[in-house]
């Protein structure tokens, strides 16, 4: 009976996580909730290692310079760690969500965000992840994590986020 | 000539009262031509419609605002008593006020609650009647009747089709809620088509005005949907692996150009309006997006960064192998969001100069570019069905609003709905019944 309840709880929490991705909410909140949950280790999509703050796999964001989609050297270890995880867990799937700052055309920014997500995907496949494990998409300027209209906010929003299936 | 028409209740919209702010007060516009105004503006006086104070909705104000917003008319002081009959007109008085045209009208509430609205359009110099028109409308359709009157006047005096009875679509963000709304061309009578807690962008009207394509992020990524306005039924027409966006209708309404990342990058594809028959159109290693069909359906213009910065290109849709794109814009390092004029002779787009993003128009034959706005963050220009006005999104004090600029850039007005952050406007086609 306990087991059933915890499974239900996970279901509730993950449903919660998928619904709270609002523009201003950021992604810290659902992550914290999921980390506190008794995650079943048997499910590769909910592997606790992905949420362990001491593990590099808990780091999920790659940032970019203005008008750039090049993965900077400081994010190479992060991207490689996720690629290795995907290589070692054939059932794992990731969604890479590229983002752009608010300046300019929404559709062009959507395409810019796509370039950013694609750059992370390319780096991951070069490090051994399978193409079929990765979907790169763009949220453009539509879901800013920082809602200010200044350089600090714009820098925060030039970003690719790595989300595992089930998150 | 006496024409009669009965206003049909084509749209049974839920009425939502929205605020129509005119950036320049009407009174000031009596003497001052907004933003310079051209010598081509027709000075027109619209006398207050008789007995309209008994109605919930003034007809005179709506007709006047419509004509003024077009940029082709200058409102002349029409204060004074209402005139029901052309025989009451003292032409010398209107001539002295500077009016070339005069509108007089009257309203009568009928026993069944409907309203009879009649008006006369007079040529002041020749002292002749140009139009005599009567219509009977339900009391809640008075704004629609006023728009129709403005269309009749506009068409008679300019020889061009009026667009005051058309509709616009746009997206409102309020808190974390997003709504795709449809409203009258002046921003009134707004109605939500869909509401989500995830973003919606890029609404595009089908050529017959019965459907709207748009991009929704409700499924953690952009997906293109087509929704039928009458039934609210909707269908995902592009939901491929990766991102799906930037829908544009072919002029015959049978196909959509969409942008997919399915085969790498962001590239333009064609898909049937029911989602079948996917076919790749553009071939580049970079970004190709924001497609827009030419009115003859033979070519598209689009935004591409293939030359290092976003610029506007044109390529054929049929015949020759794709990839043969011709660059159209050369001024500046950021030219995006192109839309053909409906006559196909020019295109409007967003041009960045310095830190400003403005609406511009470029002639396809001469390549001459004209800036139409001078605000800071203008986006998503959409032409009126008669090409005489352009609807676009702009920003005032951090809040998104819609504005209209005349095609010569001389008249600009803000359509300010009451609440929320408004963006992504799209001007709908002419009503099919015309």
Short mmCIF file of C-alpha atoms in Angstrom, two decimals, chain B residues 95-359:
data_model
loop_
_atom_site.label_atom_id
_atom_site.label_comp_id
_atom_site.label_asym_id
_atom_site.label_seq_id
_atom_site.Cartn_x
_atom_site.Cartn_y
_atom_site.Cartn_z
CA UNK B 95 -17.76 75.65 -47.14
CA UNK B 96 -16.52 78.23 -44.62
CA UNK B 97 -15.56 75.45 -42.22
CA UNK B 98 -13.43 73.96 -44.97
CA UNK B 99 -15.43 70.82 -45.62
CA UNK B 100 -15.34 69.27 -49.07
CA UNK B 101 -17.70 66.50 -48.03
CA UNK B 102 -20.51 66.47 -45.46
CA UNK B 103 -22.28 63.56 -43.80
CA UNK B 104 -25.64 64.05 -42.12
CA UNK B 105 -27.65 61.24 -40.59
CA UNK B 106 -30.39 60.18 -38.26
CA UNK B 107 -31.38 57.26 -36.08
CA UNK B 108 -34.82 55.96 -35.15
CA UNK B 109 -35.55 53.25 -32.60
CA UNK B 110 -38.22 51.03 -34.15
CA UNK B 111 -41.08 49.42 -32.15
CA UNK B 112 -39.31 46.04 -32.28
CA UNK B 113 -36.18 47.53 -30.70
CA UNK B 114 -34.13 47.56 -33.88
CA UNK B 115 -32.62 50.82 -35.04
CA UNK B 116 -33.03 52.49 -38.39
CA UNK B 117 -29.87 54.36 -39.32
CA UNK B 118 -29.89 56.61 -42.36
CA UNK B 119 -27.32 58.99 -43.76
CA UNK B 120 -26.62 61.32 -46.68
CA UNK B 121 -23.17 62.00 -48.10
CA UNK B 122 -23.05 65.43 -49.74
CA UNK B 123 -20.56 67.14 -52.03
CA UNK B 124 -20.28 70.60 -50.46
CA UNK B 125 -18.83 72.42 -53.45
CA UNK B 126 -21.30 71.03 -55.98
CA UNK B 127 -24.15 70.94 -53.48
CA UNK B 128 -25.20 67.50 -54.65
CA UNK B 129 -25.99 64.26 -52.89
CA UNK B 130 -23.51 61.43 -53.44
CA UNK B 131 -25.09 58.76 -51.25
CA UNK B 132 -28.47 58.23 -49.58
CA UNK B 133 -28.52 55.08 -47.51
CA UNK B 134 -30.78 53.53 -44.87
CA UNK B 135 -30.17 50.39 -42.87
CA UNK B 136 -32.02 48.63 -40.06
CA UNK B 137 -29.87 46.94 -37.45
CA UNK B 138 -30.30 45.25 -34.06
CA UNK B 139 -29.44 47.64 -31.23
CA UNK B 140 -26.30 45.65 -30.39
CA UNK B 141 -25.01 45.94 -33.96
CA UNK B 142 -24.71 49.72 -34.10
CA UNK B 143 -20.91 49.66 -34.19
CA UNK B 144 -21.03 47.28 -37.16
CA UNK B 145 -23.53 49.61 -38.85
CA UNK B 146 -21.21 52.56 -38.25
CA UNK B 147 -18.27 50.65 -39.75
CA UNK B 148 -20.41 49.87 -42.78
CA UNK B 149 -21.31 53.53 -43.15
CA UNK B 150 -17.61 54.45 -42.94
CA UNK B 151 -16.88 51.85 -45.64
CA UNK B 152 -19.57 53.28 -47.94
CA UNK B 153 -18.25 56.83 -47.49
CA UNK B 154 -14.64 55.73 -47.90
CA UNK B 155 -15.38 53.83 -51.09
CA UNK B 156 -17.38 56.66 -52.62
CA UNK B 157 -14.76 59.32 -51.92
CA UNK B 158 -11.54 57.37 -52.50
CA UNK B 159 -12.65 54.84 -55.11
CA UNK B 160 -10.94 52.18 -53.02
CA UNK B 161 -12.44 49.40 -50.94
CA UNK B 162 -13.06 50.20 -47.26
CA UNK B 163 -11.72 47.92 -44.54
CA UNK B 164 -13.58 49.19 -41.48
CA UNK B 165 -15.83 46.09 -41.35
CA UNK B 166 -12.90 43.68 -41.33
CA UNK B 167 -11.52 41.89 -38.30
CA UNK B 168 -8.11 41.58 -36.72
CA UNK B 169 -6.49 38.78 -34.71
CA UNK B 170 -3.81 39.20 -32.07
CA UNK B 171 -2.46 37.63 -28.89
CA UNK B 172 -3.04 39.03 -25.39
CA UNK B 173 -0.81 38.05 -22.50
CA UNK B 174 -2.31 38.70 -19.10
CA UNK B 175 -0.29 37.43 -16.18
CA UNK B 176 0.60 33.92 -17.26
CA UNK B 177 -2.47 33.52 -19.48
CA UNK B 178 -2.36 33.83 -23.24
CA UNK B 179 -5.40 34.40 -25.43
CA UNK B 180 -5.76 34.46 -29.19
CA UNK B 181 -8.43 37.06 -29.81
CA UNK B 182 -10.40 38.32 -32.78
CA UNK B 183 -11.79 41.86 -32.77
CA UNK B 184 -13.23 44.49 -35.11
CA UNK B 185 -10.62 46.45 -37.06
CA UNK B 186 -10.81 49.26 -34.47
CA UNK B 187 -10.07 46.87 -31.58
CA UNK B 188 -13.64 46.67 -30.24
CA UNK B 189 -15.81 43.55 -29.83
CA UNK B 190 -12.89 41.35 -28.85
CA UNK B 191 -13.54 37.66 -28.46
CA UNK B 192 -11.12 34.96 -27.32
CA UNK B 193 -10.67 32.10 -29.75
CA UNK B 194 -8.43 30.10 -27.46
CA UNK B 195 -6.88 30.66 -24.05
CA UNK B 196 -3.84 28.87 -22.68
CA UNK B 197 -1.28 29.09 -19.92
CA UNK B 198 1.43 28.70 -22.58
CA UNK B 199 2.50 31.18 -25.26
CA UNK B 200 0.75 31.60 -28.62
CA UNK B 201 2.42 33.37 -31.54
CA UNK B 202 2.12 34.01 -35.28
CA UNK B 203 -1.63 33.97 -35.98
CA UNK B 204 -2.39 33.94 -39.73
CA UNK B 205 -5.86 34.25 -41.32
CA UNK B 206 -6.89 31.84 -44.03
CA UNK B 207 -7.65 33.80 -47.22
CA UNK B 208 -11.41 33.22 -46.77
CA UNK B 209 -11.33 34.40 -43.15
CA UNK B 210 -12.85 31.22 -41.74
CA UNK B 211 -9.69 29.78 -40.13
CA UNK B 212 -6.65 30.99 -38.25
CA UNK B 213 -3.31 29.19 -38.19
CA UNK B 214 -1.09 29.83 -35.18
CA UNK B 215 1.78 28.47 -33.13
CA UNK B 216 1.12 27.16 -29.62
CA UNK B 217 3.71 26.13 -27.03
CA UNK B 218 1.26 24.09 -24.94
CA UNK B 219 3.24 20.88 -25.57
CA UNK B 220 6.68 22.13 -24.38
CA UNK B 221 7.59 23.08 -27.95
CA UNK B 222 6.13 25.06 -30.85
CA UNK B 223 3.42 23.27 -32.86
CA UNK B 224 1.36 24.76 -35.73
CA UNK B 225 -2.42 24.48 -35.43
CA UNK B 226 -5.27 25.49 -37.72
CA UNK B 227 -8.49 26.45 -35.98
CA UNK B 228 -11.90 26.98 -37.57
CA UNK B 229 -13.53 30.08 -36.11
CA UNK B 230 -17.16 29.00 -36.45
CA UNK B 231 -16.79 25.56 -34.84
CA UNK B 232 -13.66 26.10 -32.71
CA UNK B 233 -12.43 22.76 -34.07
CA UNK B 234 -8.69 22.68 -34.44
CA UNK B 235 -6.04 20.44 -35.92
CA UNK B 236 -2.26 20.23 -35.56
CA UNK B 237 -1.03 20.67 -39.14
CA UNK B 238 2.69 20.68 -38.31
CA UNK B 239 3.73 18.70 -35.25
CA UNK B 240 7.00 17.14 -36.35
CA UNK B 241 10.06 16.34 -34.32
CA UNK B 242 11.74 19.61 -33.36
CA UNK B 243 10.15 23.07 -33.74
CA UNK B 244 7.18 23.94 -35.95
CA UNK B 245 6.34 27.59 -36.58
CA UNK B 246 5.71 30.61 -38.84
CA UNK B 247 2.56 29.47 -40.71
CA UNK B 248 1.66 31.38 -43.90
CA UNK B 249 -1.32 30.59 -46.14
CA UNK B 250 -1.08 30.21 -49.89
CA UNK B 251 -3.50 32.63 -51.62
CA UNK B 252 -5.83 29.77 -52.61
CA UNK B 253 -5.98 28.60 -48.97
CA UNK B 254 -4.97 25.06 -49.90
CA UNK B 255 -1.44 25.05 -48.52
CA UNK B 256 0.57 26.49 -45.69
CA UNK B 257 4.22 27.39 -45.68
CA UNK B 258 5.66 26.44 -42.29
CA UNK B 259 9.11 26.48 -40.73
CA UNK B 260 10.39 23.19 -39.37
CA UNK B 261 13.62 22.08 -37.73
CA UNK B 262 12.78 18.51 -38.79
CA UNK B 263 15.75 18.16 -41.16
CA UNK B 264 18.14 20.43 -39.26
CA UNK B 265 18.26 24.20 -39.00
CA UNK B 266 15.04 26.16 -39.46
CA UNK B 267 13.81 25.60 -43.00
CA UNK B 268 10.65 26.42 -44.96
CA UNK B 269 8.32 23.56 -45.95
CA UNK B 270 4.96 23.38 -47.69
CA UNK B 271 2.14 21.36 -46.19
CA UNK B 272 -1.48 20.92 -47.22
CA UNK B 273 -3.97 22.76 -45.03
CA UNK B 274 -5.04 19.41 -43.53
CA UNK B 275 -1.47 18.58 -42.51
CA UNK B 276 -0.71 16.12 -45.31
CA UNK B 277 1.79 16.25 -48.16
CA UNK B 278 4.91 17.68 -46.51
CA UNK B 279 7.40 19.08 -48.99
CA UNK B 280 10.64 20.96 -48.34
CA UNK B 281 10.94 24.35 -50.00
CA UNK B 282 14.09 26.15 -48.84
CA UNK B 283 17.60 24.72 -48.79
CA UNK B 284 20.16 26.53 -46.71
CA UNK B 285 22.45 25.72 -43.83
CA UNK B 286 21.17 28.61 -41.74
CA UNK B 287 17.87 30.13 -40.71
CA UNK B 288 15.06 30.50 -43.23
CA UNK B 289 11.85 31.67 -41.60
CA UNK B 290 8.83 34.03 -41.73
CA UNK B 291 7.63 32.94 -45.19
CA UNK B 292 4.95 35.02 -46.91
CA UNK B 293 3.31 34.21 -50.25
CA UNK B 294 3.10 36.67 -53.11
CA UNK B 295 -0.55 37.40 -54.01
CA UNK B 296 -0.21 35.30 -57.19
CA UNK B 297 1.09 32.37 -55.14
CA UNK B 298 4.15 31.99 -57.36
CA UNK B 299 6.85 33.06 -54.90
CA UNK B 300 7.52 33.65 -51.23
CA UNK B 301 9.53 36.26 -49.42
CA UNK B 302 11.19 35.22 -46.17
CA UNK B 303 13.83 36.07 -43.59
CA UNK B 304 17.21 34.33 -43.82
CA UNK B 305 20.59 34.71 -42.13
CA UNK B 306 22.41 32.98 -44.99
CA UNK B 307 24.34 36.17 -45.70
CA UNK B 308 25.49 36.58 -42.10
CA UNK B 309 22.72 38.86 -40.87
CA UNK B 310 18.93 38.50 -41.08
CA UNK B 311 17.76 39.85 -44.44
CA UNK B 312 14.73 39.39 -46.67
CA UNK B 313 14.91 37.08 -49.69
CA UNK B 314 12.54 35.93 -52.39
CA UNK B 315 12.30 32.51 -53.99
CA UNK B 316 9.92 30.79 -56.40
CA UNK B 317 7.44 28.30 -54.96
CA UNK B 318 6.93 26.28 -58.11
CA UNK B 319 8.95 25.20 -61.10
CA UNK B 320 12.69 25.58 -60.67
CA UNK B 321 14.62 23.79 -57.98
CA UNK B 322 14.50 25.51 -54.66
CA UNK B 323 17.52 27.29 -53.30
CA UNK B 324 17.50 29.95 -56.00
CA UNK B 325 16.78 32.79 -53.61
CA UNK B 326 17.25 36.44 -54.44
CA UNK B 327 18.23 38.89 -51.71
CA UNK B 328 15.88 41.89 -51.51
CA UNK B 329 17.08 44.02 -48.58
CA UNK B 330 20.50 45.62 -48.35
CA UNK B 331 20.08 48.57 -46.00
CA UNK B 332 21.07 47.77 -42.42
CA UNK B 333 21.98 44.56 -40.63
CA UNK B 334 18.52 43.44 -39.48
CA UNK B 335 15.51 43.22 -41.78
CA UNK B 336 12.81 40.74 -40.77
CA UNK B 337 9.08 39.85 -40.79
CA UNK B 338 8.23 40.56 -44.45
CA UNK B 339 4.63 40.74 -45.72
CA UNK B 340 3.63 41.40 -49.32
CA UNK B 341 1.29 44.26 -49.96
CA UNK B 342 -1.97 42.83 -51.26
CA UNK B 343 -1.27 44.30 -54.70
CA UNK B 344 2.07 42.47 -54.76
CA UNK B 345 4.08 45.55 -55.72
CA UNK B 346 5.85 46.11 -52.41
CA UNK B 347 6.45 44.49 -49.07
CA UNK B 348 6.38 45.74 -45.51
CA UNK B 349 8.88 44.55 -42.93
CA UNK B 350 10.72 45.42 -39.72
CA UNK B 351 13.98 47.31 -40.14
CA UNK B 352 16.43 47.86 -37.30
CA UNK B 353 18.40 51.07 -37.24
CA UNK B 354 20.57 51.50 -34.17
CA UNK B 355 18.53 50.16 -31.27
CA UNK B 356 15.19 50.90 -32.94
CA UNK B 357 12.94 48.41 -34.70
CA UNK B 358 10.55 50.10 -37.13
CA UNK B 359 7.98 49.34 -39.81
#
